[in-house]
Short mmCIF file of C-alpha atoms in Angstrom, two decimals:
data_model
loop_
_atom_site.label_atom_id
_atom_site.label_comp_id
_atom_site.label_asym_id
_atom_site.label_seq_id
_atom_site.Cartn_x
_atom_site.Cartn_y
_atom_site.Cartn_z
CA UNK A 1 64.28 112.01 -14.47
CA UNK A 2 61.67 112.65 -17.16
CA UNK A 3 64.20 111.96 -19.92
CA UNK A 4 65.37 108.77 -18.19
CA UNK A 5 61.77 107.62 -17.79
CA UNK A 6 61.13 108.37 -21.47
CA UNK A 7 64.22 106.41 -22.55
CA UNK A 8 63.25 103.48 -20.29
CA UNK A 9 59.73 103.36 -21.74
CA UNK A 10 61.08 103.51 -25.30
CA UNK A 11 63.45 100.65 -24.51
CA UNK A 12 60.58 98.51 -23.22
CA UNK A 13 58.48 99.29 -26.30
CA UNK A 14 61.38 98.52 -28.66
CA UNK A 15 62.35 95.23 -26.99
CA UNK A 16 58.71 94.11 -26.96
CA UNK A 17 58.12 94.94 -30.61
CA UNK A 18 56.48 92.17 -32.62
CA UNK A 19 57.35 90.77 -36.01
CA UNK A 20 56.91 92.89 -39.14
CA UNK A 21 53.55 94.02 -40.48
CA UNK A 22 52.52 94.84 -44.05
CA UNK A 23 53.83 98.41 -44.43
CA UNK A 24 57.19 97.42 -42.96
CA UNK A 25 57.22 94.50 -45.40
CA UNK A 26 56.90 96.96 -48.29
CA UNK A 27 60.02 98.77 -47.04
CA UNK A 28 61.87 95.45 -46.70
CA UNK A 29 60.83 94.50 -50.22
CA UNK A 30 62.53 97.64 -51.57
CA UNK A 31 65.65 96.93 -49.49
CA UNK A 32 65.89 93.39 -50.86
CA UNK A 33 65.40 94.36 -54.49
CA UNK A 34 67.68 97.43 -54.70
CA UNK A 35 71.32 98.35 -54.31
CA UNK A 36 72.31 101.43 -52.29
CA UNK A 37 72.23 103.82 -55.28
CA UNK A 38 68.72 102.69 -56.26
CA UNK A 39 67.40 103.74 -52.84
CA UNK A 40 67.48 107.34 -54.12
CA UNK A 41 64.91 106.75 -56.87
CA UNK A 42 61.11 106.35 -56.38
CA UNK A 43 60.25 103.20 -54.44
CA UNK A 44 57.79 100.47 -55.31
CA UNK A 45 54.68 99.45 -53.32
CA UNK A 46 53.68 103.10 -52.72
CA UNK A 47 56.50 103.79 -50.27
CA UNK A 48 57.91 107.27 -49.58
CA UNK A 49 60.69 106.29 -47.18
CA UNK A 50 63.69 108.68 -47.34
CA UNK A 51 67.02 107.36 -48.69
CA UNK A 52 69.05 107.77 -45.47
CA UNK A 53 66.63 105.64 -43.46
CA UNK A 54 66.78 103.01 -46.22
CA UNK A 55 70.59 103.08 -46.25
CA UNK A 56 70.68 102.46 -42.49
CA UNK A 57 68.06 99.74 -42.94
CA UNK A 58 69.96 97.99 -45.73
CA UNK A 59 73.18 98.12 -43.70
CA UNK A 60 71.48 96.60 -40.65
CA UNK A 61 69.78 94.03 -42.90
CA UNK A 62 73.17 92.93 -44.27
CA UNK A 63 74.49 92.40 -40.73
CA UNK A 64 71.50 91.16 -38.70
CA UNK A 65 69.26 89.73 -41.40
CA UNK A 66 65.52 90.04 -40.82
CA UNK A 67 65.66 90.17 -37.01
CA UNK A 68 62.90 92.69 -36.27
CA UNK A 69 64.37 93.86 -32.94
CA UNK A 70 67.72 94.67 -34.61
CA UNK A 71 66.15 96.52 -37.56
CA UNK A 72 63.82 98.49 -35.27
CA UNK A 73 66.88 99.77 -33.41
CA UNK A 74 66.94 102.54 -36.04
CA UNK A 75 63.58 104.14 -35.10
CA UNK A 76 64.38 103.46 -31.43
CA UNK A 77 67.56 105.59 -31.60
CA UNK A 78 65.71 108.33 -33.49
CA UNK A 79 63.01 108.32 -30.79
CA UNK A 80 65.58 108.75 -27.99
CA UNK A 81 67.34 111.51 -29.96
CA UNK A 82 63.93 113.17 -30.39
CA UNK A 83 63.37 113.26 -26.63
CA UNK A 84 66.84 114.68 -25.92
CA UNK A 85 66.62 117.23 -28.74
CA UNK A 86 63.15 118.34 -27.65
CA UNK A 87 64.40 118.89 -24.10
CA UNK A 88 67.17 121.17 -25.40
CA UNK A 89 64.67 122.98 -27.65
CA UNK A 90 62.13 123.60 -24.88
CA UNK A 91 64.85 124.91 -22.55
CA UNK A 92 65.77 127.47 -25.22
CA UNK A 93 62.20 128.58 -25.96
CA UNK A 94 60.41 128.38 -22.60
CA UNK A 95 61.40 129.98 -19.29
CA UNK A 96 58.73 128.68 -16.92
CA UNK A 97 60.10 125.51 -15.26
CA UNK A 98 56.66 123.95 -14.72
CA UNK A 99 55.76 124.42 -18.39
CA UNK A 100 59.10 122.88 -19.42
CA UNK A 101 58.56 119.84 -17.22
CA UNK A 102 54.98 119.22 -18.38
CA UNK A 103 55.85 119.57 -22.06
CA UNK A 104 58.87 117.26 -21.92
CA UNK A 105 56.75 114.70 -20.04
CA UNK A 106 54.14 115.19 -22.72
CA UNK A 107 56.52 114.09 -25.46
CA UNK A 108 58.07 111.35 -23.31
CA UNK A 109 54.69 109.63 -22.86
CA UNK A 110 53.05 110.53 -26.19
CA UNK A 111 51.46 107.20 -27.17
CA UNK A 112 51.78 107.65 -30.94
CA UNK A 113 55.44 108.61 -30.76
CA UNK A 114 56.06 105.63 -28.48
CA UNK A 115 54.38 103.43 -31.08
CA UNK A 116 56.70 104.69 -33.83
CA UNK A 117 59.66 103.68 -31.63
CA UNK A 118 58.93 100.06 -32.60
CA UNK A 119 57.89 100.71 -36.20
CA UNK A 120 60.38 100.03 -39.02
CA UNK A 121 59.34 103.19 -40.84
CA UNK A 122 60.60 106.77 -40.97
CA UNK A 123 58.12 108.44 -38.62
CA UNK A 124 60.46 108.67 -35.60
CA UNK A 125 63.05 110.34 -37.83
CA UNK A 126 60.41 112.81 -39.12
CA UNK A 127 59.81 114.06 -35.56
CA UNK A 128 63.55 114.16 -34.83
CA UNK A 129 64.36 116.28 -37.89
CA UNK A 130 61.52 118.70 -37.12
CA UNK A 131 63.25 119.32 -33.79
CA UNK A 132 66.79 119.37 -35.21
CA UNK A 133 65.86 121.96 -37.83
CA UNK A 134 64.27 124.20 -35.19
CA UNK A 135 67.43 123.92 -33.07
CA UNK A 136 69.60 124.98 -36.02
CA UNK A 137 67.25 127.90 -36.75
CA UNK A 138 67.55 129.08 -33.13
CA UNK A 139 71.34 128.77 -33.30
CA UNK A 140 71.85 130.80 -36.50
CA UNK A 141 68.94 133.24 -36.73
CA UNK A 142 70.67 136.14 -34.95
CA UNK A 143 74.22 135.37 -36.08
CA UNK A 144 76.21 136.93 -38.89
CA UNK A 145 77.26 133.95 -41.03
CA UNK A 146 80.17 133.73 -43.44
CA UNK A 147 79.73 132.44 -46.99
CA UNK A 148 81.19 129.08 -45.93
CA UNK A 149 78.67 128.83 -43.10
CA UNK A 150 75.81 129.57 -45.51
CA UNK A 151 77.16 126.83 -47.76
CA UNK A 152 77.29 124.48 -44.76
CA UNK A 153 73.68 125.37 -44.06
CA UNK A 154 72.77 124.29 -47.61
CA UNK A 155 74.60 120.98 -47.10
CA UNK A 156 72.76 120.50 -43.80
CA UNK A 157 69.49 121.05 -45.66
CA UNK A 158 70.44 118.32 -48.16
CA UNK A 159 71.19 115.91 -45.30
CA UNK A 160 67.79 116.66 -43.75
CA UNK A 161 65.98 116.15 -47.07
CA UNK A 162 67.47 112.69 -47.65
CA UNK A 163 66.78 111.75 -44.03
CA UNK A 164 63.19 113.00 -43.69
CA UNK A 165 60.96 114.10 -46.54
CA UNK A 166 58.77 116.23 -44.25
CA UNK A 167 61.83 118.37 -43.50
CA UNK A 168 61.33 119.73 -47.04
CA UNK A 169 58.26 121.57 -45.78
CA UNK A 170 59.99 122.92 -42.68
CA UNK A 171 63.22 124.06 -44.36
CA UNK A 172 61.42 125.39 -47.44
CA UNK A 173 58.97 127.46 -45.39
CA UNK A 174 61.68 128.60 -42.95
CA UNK A 175 63.65 129.83 -45.96
CA UNK A 176 60.65 131.79 -47.25
CA UNK A 177 60.23 133.35 -43.79
CA UNK A 178 63.98 134.17 -43.71
CA UNK A 179 63.85 135.91 -47.09
CA UNK A 180 60.88 137.95 -45.87
CA UNK A 181 62.76 138.88 -42.70
CA UNK A 182 65.86 139.97 -44.65
CA UNK A 183 63.74 142.14 -46.94
CA UNK A 184 61.87 143.76 -44.04
CA UNK A 185 65.14 144.52 -42.24
CA UNK A 186 66.78 145.54 -45.54
CA UNK A 187 69.62 143.18 -44.72
CA UNK A 188 70.63 142.68 -48.35
CA UNK A 189 74.04 141.26 -47.49
CA UNK A 190 72.48 138.29 -45.67
CA UNK A 191 69.90 137.92 -48.42
CA UNK A 192 72.66 137.81 -51.06
CA UNK A 193 74.72 135.17 -49.19
CA UNK A 194 71.62 133.10 -48.43
CA UNK A 195 70.52 133.25 -52.07
CA UNK A 196 73.92 132.35 -53.48
CA UNK A 197 74.93 129.54 -51.12
CA UNK A 198 71.88 128.02 -49.42
CA UNK A 199 68.92 128.52 -51.77
CA UNK A 200 70.34 126.41 -54.69
CA UNK A 201 70.68 123.32 -52.45
CA UNK A 202 67.28 123.87 -50.86
CA UNK A 203 65.54 124.43 -54.20
CA UNK A 204 67.22 121.41 -55.78
CA UNK A 205 66.07 119.05 -53.07
CA UNK A 206 62.55 120.45 -52.93
CA UNK A 207 62.41 119.44 -56.60
CA UNK A 208 63.97 116.07 -55.63
CA UNK A 209 61.21 115.55 -53.05
CA UNK A 210 58.43 116.11 -55.56
CA UNK A 211 60.12 113.96 -58.18
CA UNK A 212 60.77 111.14 -55.71
CA UNK A 213 57.62 111.22 -53.59
CA UNK A 214 54.84 112.70 -55.67
CA UNK A 215 54.57 109.74 -58.10
CA UNK A 216 53.84 107.46 -55.13
CA UNK A 217 51.68 109.96 -53.27
CA UNK A 218 49.54 110.54 -56.36
CA UNK A 219 49.42 106.83 -57.21
CA UNK A 220 45.86 105.57 -57.69
CA UNK A 221 46.24 102.78 -55.11
CA UNK A 222 47.56 105.00 -52.30
CA UNK A 223 45.11 107.79 -53.11
CA UNK A 224 42.29 105.24 -52.92
CA UNK A 225 43.46 104.05 -49.51
CA UNK A 226 43.87 107.58 -48.14
CA UNK A 227 40.50 108.74 -49.43
CA UNK A 228 38.63 105.73 -48.04
CA UNK A 229 40.23 106.57 -44.68
CA UNK A 230 39.36 110.30 -45.03
CA UNK A 231 43.05 111.04 -44.74
CA UNK A 232 43.30 114.26 -46.72
CA UNK A 233 41.64 117.60 -46.00
CA UNK A 234 39.88 117.74 -42.58
CA UNK A 235 36.48 118.89 -43.83
CA UNK A 236 34.60 118.64 -40.52
CA UNK A 237 35.09 119.86 -36.95
CA UNK A 238 35.14 116.23 -35.83
CA UNK A 239 38.13 115.52 -38.10
CA UNK A 240 39.93 118.61 -36.81
CA UNK A 241 39.29 117.48 -33.23
CA UNK A 242 40.77 114.07 -34.03
CA UNK A 243 43.87 115.72 -35.52
CA UNK A 244 44.34 117.90 -32.44
CA UNK A 245 43.89 114.88 -30.16
CA UNK A 246 46.51 112.99 -32.17
CA UNK A 247 49.06 115.82 -32.19
CA UNK A 248 48.62 116.74 -28.54
CA UNK A 249 48.11 113.18 -27.27
CA UNK A 250 45.46 110.47 -27.24
CA UNK A 251 43.11 112.16 -24.79
CA UNK A 252 39.52 113.22 -24.49
CA UNK A 253 39.97 116.92 -23.79
CA UNK A 254 37.69 119.28 -25.66
CA UNK A 255 39.35 120.56 -28.82
CA UNK A 256 38.10 124.08 -28.05
CA UNK A 257 40.29 124.27 -24.91
CA UNK A 258 43.33 123.04 -26.81
CA UNK A 259 42.59 125.56 -29.56
CA UNK A 260 42.50 128.40 -27.00
CA UNK A 261 45.85 127.28 -25.55
CA UNK A 262 47.33 127.11 -29.05
CA UNK A 263 46.13 130.63 -29.79
CA UNK A 264 47.59 131.92 -26.51
CA UNK A 265 50.86 130.17 -27.32
CA UNK A 266 50.89 131.60 -30.85
CA UNK A 267 50.29 135.11 -29.49
CA UNK A 268 53.12 134.78 -26.95
CA UNK A 269 55.44 133.42 -29.65
CA UNK A 270 54.51 136.38 -31.89
CA UNK A 271 55.40 138.82 -29.11
CA UNK A 272 58.71 137.11 -28.31
CA UNK A 273 59.96 136.04 -31.76
CA UNK A 274 58.18 137.18 -34.92
CA UNK A 275 60.42 135.09 -37.19
CA UNK A 276 59.61 131.83 -35.37
CA UNK A 277 55.94 132.82 -35.34
CA UNK A 278 56.02 133.23 -39.12
CA UNK A 279 57.71 129.81 -39.49
CA UNK A 280 55.09 128.11 -37.30
CA UNK A 281 52.27 129.90 -39.13
CA UNK A 282 53.57 128.96 -42.58
CA UNK A 283 54.00 125.31 -41.56
CA UNK A 284 50.43 125.13 -40.24
CA UNK A 285 48.95 126.83 -43.32
CA UNK A 286 51.09 124.63 -45.57
CA UNK A 287 49.72 121.46 -43.93
CA UNK A 288 46.13 122.53 -44.74
CA UNK A 289 46.97 123.71 -48.27
CA UNK A 290 48.80 120.49 -49.22
CA UNK A 291 45.92 118.44 -47.80
CA UNK A 292 43.38 120.50 -49.74
CA UNK A 293 45.38 119.97 -52.96
CA UNK A 294 45.68 116.21 -52.26
CA UNK A 295 49.48 116.49 -52.28
CA UNK A 296 50.13 115.45 -48.67
CA UNK A 297 47.46 114.34 -46.18
CA UNK A 298 46.62 116.03 -42.89
CA UNK A 299 45.24 113.27 -40.74
CA UNK A 300 45.37 111.85 -37.19
CA UNK A 301 47.95 109.28 -38.23
CA UNK A 302 51.65 108.71 -38.81
CA UNK A 303 51.97 111.02 -41.83
CA UNK A 304 51.24 114.08 -39.65
CA UNK A 305 53.46 113.19 -36.70
CA UNK A 306 56.17 115.64 -37.85
CA UNK A 307 53.85 118.46 -36.65
CA UNK A 308 53.80 117.26 -33.01
CA UNK A 309 56.80 119.35 -31.79
CA UNK A 310 55.32 122.58 -33.21
CA UNK A 311 52.00 122.10 -31.44
CA UNK A 312 53.64 121.08 -28.16
CA UNK A 313 55.85 124.17 -28.24
CA UNK A 314 52.77 126.39 -28.65
CA UNK A 315 51.10 124.61 -25.71
CA UNK A 316 54.26 125.18 -23.64
CA UNK A 317 54.35 128.87 -24.61
CA UNK A 318 50.72 129.29 -23.50
CA UNK A 319 51.81 128.52 -19.91
CA UNK A 320 55.15 130.32 -20.11
CA UNK A 321 54.67 132.95 -17.37
CA UNK A 322 57.48 134.10 -15.09
CA UNK A 323 55.19 135.62 -12.47
CA UNK A 324 54.76 133.31 -9.43
CA UNK A 325 51.17 134.53 -8.99
CA UNK A 326 50.28 132.58 -12.13
CA UNK A 327 51.02 129.29 -10.33
CA UNK A 328 47.30 128.43 -10.32
CA UNK A 329 47.27 128.78 -14.10
CA UNK A 330 50.14 126.30 -14.28
CA UNK A 331 48.11 123.83 -12.24
CA UNK A 332 45.20 124.21 -14.66
CA UNK A 333 47.49 123.62 -17.64
CA UNK A 334 48.98 120.61 -15.84
CA UNK A 335 45.51 119.10 -15.35
CA UNK A 336 44.78 119.67 -19.05
CA UNK A 337 48.08 117.97 -19.93
CA UNK A 338 47.28 114.96 -17.75
CA UNK A 339 43.79 114.63 -19.22
CA UNK A 340 44.96 115.10 -22.77
CA UNK A 341 47.95 112.84 -22.83
CA UNK A 342 46.23 110.04 -20.90
CA UNK A 343 49.38 109.05 -19.01
CA UNK A 344 47.38 106.35 -17.27
CA UNK A 345 46.56 104.84 -20.67
CA UNK A 346 50.23 105.04 -21.70
CA UNK A 347 51.39 103.10 -18.65
CA UNK A 348 48.55 100.60 -19.02
CA UNK A 349 49.54 100.06 -22.66
CA UNK A 350 53.17 99.49 -21.73
CA UNK A 351 52.31 97.19 -18.81
CA UNK A 352 50.19 95.08 -21.16
CA UNK A 353 52.28 95.64 -24.26
CA UNK A 354 52.25 92.05 -25.47
CA UNK A 355 48.46 91.97 -25.52
CA UNK A 356 47.71 95.53 -26.55
CA UNK A 357 47.46 95.79 -30.34
CA UNK A 358 44.90 98.58 -30.07
CA UNK A 359 47.48 101.12 -28.85
CA UNK A 360 50.78 99.75 -30.18
CA UNK A 361 51.04 98.33 -33.68
CA UNK A 362 51.24 94.56 -33.34
CA UNK A 363 51.63 91.87 -35.97
CA UNK A 364 50.61 88.22 -35.87
CA UNK A 365 52.30 87.41 -39.21
CA UNK A 366 54.80 84.95 -37.74
CA UNK A 367 52.12 83.19 -35.67
CA UNK A 368 49.87 83.06 -38.73
CA UNK A 369 52.49 81.27 -40.86
CA UNK A 370 53.19 78.89 -37.96
CA UNK A 371 49.45 78.20 -37.74
CA UNK A 372 49.51 77.25 -41.43
CA UNK A 373 52.21 74.70 -40.56
CA UNK A 374 50.00 73.23 -37.86
CA UNK A 375 46.96 73.20 -40.14
CA UNK A 376 46.92 70.32 -42.56
CA UNK A 377 47.46 72.27 -45.77
CA UNK A 378 47.42 69.68 -48.53
CA UNK A 379 49.32 69.84 -51.81
CA UNK A 380 46.11 70.82 -53.59
CA UNK A 381 45.38 73.80 -51.30
CA UNK A 382 46.31 77.38 -52.17
CA UNK A 383 47.69 80.27 -50.12
CA UNK A 384 46.81 83.73 -51.41
CA UNK A 385 49.24 86.50 -50.36
CA UNK A 386 48.33 90.15 -50.92
CA UNK A 387 50.74 92.48 -52.71
CA UNK A 388 52.01 94.18 -49.53
CA UNK A 389 52.79 90.94 -47.72
CA UNK A 390 54.98 88.88 -50.04
CA UNK A 391 58.25 89.63 -48.21
CA UNK A 392 56.57 89.16 -44.82
CA UNK A 393 55.31 85.72 -45.84
CA UNK A 394 58.70 84.71 -47.23
CA UNK A 395 60.51 85.85 -44.06
CA UNK A 396 58.33 83.75 -41.74
CA UNK A 397 57.91 80.76 -44.06
CA UNK A 398 61.33 79.57 -42.91
CA UNK A 399 60.68 75.88 -43.46
CA UNK A 400 59.54 76.48 -47.05
CA UNK A 401 56.87 73.81 -46.76
CA UNK A 402 54.70 75.18 -49.52
CA UNK A 403 55.45 74.76 -53.21
CA UNK A 404 55.61 77.68 -55.64
CA UNK A 405 52.46 76.37 -57.31
CA UNK A 406 50.52 76.63 -54.02
CA UNK A 407 51.38 80.24 -53.24
CA UNK A 408 49.56 82.90 -55.23
CA UNK A 409 51.17 86.33 -54.98
CA UNK A 410 49.07 89.29 -55.99
CA UNK A 411 51.12 91.36 -58.41
CA UNK A 412 49.17 94.59 -58.58
CA UNK A 413 45.78 96.16 -57.94
CA UNK A 414 42.99 94.96 -60.19
CA UNK A 415 44.24 91.40 -60.72
CA UNK A 416 42.39 89.70 -57.86
CA UNK A 417 39.32 88.36 -59.65
CA UNK A 418 41.27 87.43 -62.77
CA UNK A 419 43.69 85.33 -60.72
CA UNK A 420 41.12 83.65 -58.50
CA UNK A 421 38.72 82.83 -61.34
CA UNK A 422 41.35 80.52 -62.82
CA UNK A 423 41.54 78.32 -59.69
CA UNK A 424 39.89 74.87 -59.76
CA UNK A 425 36.69 74.41 -57.77
CA UNK A 426 36.56 72.33 -54.61
CA UNK A 427 40.02 73.40 -53.40
CA UNK A 428 40.77 75.09 -50.06
CA UNK A 429 42.35 78.53 -50.18
CA UNK A 430 44.04 80.26 -47.24
CA UNK A 431 44.36 84.05 -47.29
CA UNK A 432 47.39 85.92 -45.93
CA UNK A 433 46.01 89.47 -46.08
CA UNK A 434 46.92 92.48 -43.94
CA UNK A 435 44.26 94.55 -42.26
CA UNK A 436 45.81 97.73 -43.64
CA UNK A 437 45.26 96.36 -47.12
CA UNK A 438 41.74 95.21 -46.23
CA UNK A 439 40.55 98.80 -45.83
CA UNK A 440 40.74 99.81 -49.46
CA UNK A 441 38.01 99.42 -52.07
CA UNK A 442 39.96 96.75 -53.92
CA UNK A 443 39.49 94.46 -50.94
CA UNK A 444 35.72 95.03 -50.97
CA UNK A 445 35.65 93.72 -54.53
CA UNK A 446 37.66 90.77 -53.23
CA UNK A 447 35.06 90.23 -50.47
CA UNK A 448 32.31 90.13 -53.07
CA UNK A 449 34.21 87.42 -54.96
CA UNK A 450 34.53 85.41 -51.72
CA UNK A 451 30.78 85.73 -51.05
CA UNK A 452 29.91 84.53 -54.54
CA UNK A 453 32.47 81.75 -55.02
CA UNK A 454 33.54 80.46 -51.61
CA UNK A 455 32.31 78.73 -48.51
CA UNK A 456 34.04 79.74 -45.26
CA UNK A 457 35.74 76.79 -43.58
CA UNK A 458 37.47 78.76 -40.83
CA UNK A 459 38.22 82.41 -40.01
CA UNK A 460 39.31 84.59 -37.13
CA UNK A 461 37.42 87.66 -36.01
CA UNK A 462 40.53 89.48 -34.80
CA UNK A 463 40.97 92.72 -36.73
CA UNK A 464 43.70 94.24 -34.53
CA UNK A 465 46.87 92.25 -35.11
CA UNK A 466 47.95 92.93 -38.66
CA UNK A 467 46.64 89.79 -40.39
CA UNK A 468 43.34 87.96 -40.27
CA UNK A 469 42.97 84.28 -41.00
CA UNK A 470 40.53 82.93 -43.56
CA UNK A 471 40.30 79.41 -44.89
CA UNK A 472 37.77 79.06 -47.70
CA UNK A 473 36.63 76.33 -50.03
CA UNK A 474 36.08 77.36 -53.65
CA UNK A 475 32.63 76.30 -54.78
#
């Protein structure tokens, strides 16, 4: 029943998804401008979307065009597969039926994961591959594999890498833990086969990840955005609490209680399976180290969602007691689950999905372009489109009412003032700018230019729906 409820909720979220927003537009821009082979090289517009997701996206784009419901079928399927895979995983790792039920319900109603069901980005697939890799580890860890099976494992690793870049961390660290285990057990035969047949593929695609992603991750524009949002190393207890709340669910529970449960879960995992404990430990340490080195952020946002299954498994293990006398403890854990995951908030968000941009990512891009049609935009007026929104604007400007001379596309960071200073005075200018873009320092420089050179004719105060509307007159 829990799985069916989770699938039903995901279906509602997917079917009620809105038009594309800026980050999705950046993915679409790469799909439009590249052939299938070029999807394997570093992307433009600071995107780190894995090739397999892009291949699916380009295929769907060729069939369904820019219909957002059709394209968002990809993350929707990944989200359903995540729920089914997590159920199988929990049944393998946890014996207590109450703990199983609560944890599966936890993932089924996790607000952030529900949000990524209707997001044309790779985050649903990141969670799915975290779970799939753990399932494969459980399947093979105590088996004696042939050389062909080790080779198949290397090929599986390659498939994971091109489908989800965060799987690089999980497979790479699981491999390190496996090598350590083989050395401790003096199982040199396994170590030899693993080294000969699996390690070359794994090593090659770890290098591929850094070559493909690191240029975009270390790009000045993306670094600027992440740093202004404090999206790297969690330097304060408040930031750590926000990360825990995100990974465990959007609740208000004290982070100290969650931390205690995680420690109990880690201890029980250590007692039951030292190899899995070492994998979980390495993945957690790796997340902090990469954040500290500014290589990959650790933040309460979509880039960290791949960690959710690991934390939920530890929570489930903390309540994994077979003794019936511990029933009261299960009730306590259940109450913590309910408080943490805010199931009431999840159902409220779904019931009011069309009007709830605060919880689910909404976009008013289509309505904005339609409002420009209704507004009397004269031939002398300009429309300024930020660099992340060009494809979005072109998709929803179906009637092509505006001339090429009227539309000003920002090409790259640092060109805003130079472009706008060339515009004649006394003209109206409409801004098509995403709120994601508005957070970075470049936009603040833009705001200063507006204050100095423009008079506001009309603007909206809505900062929740992807795009805000400004109509200004250049002084």
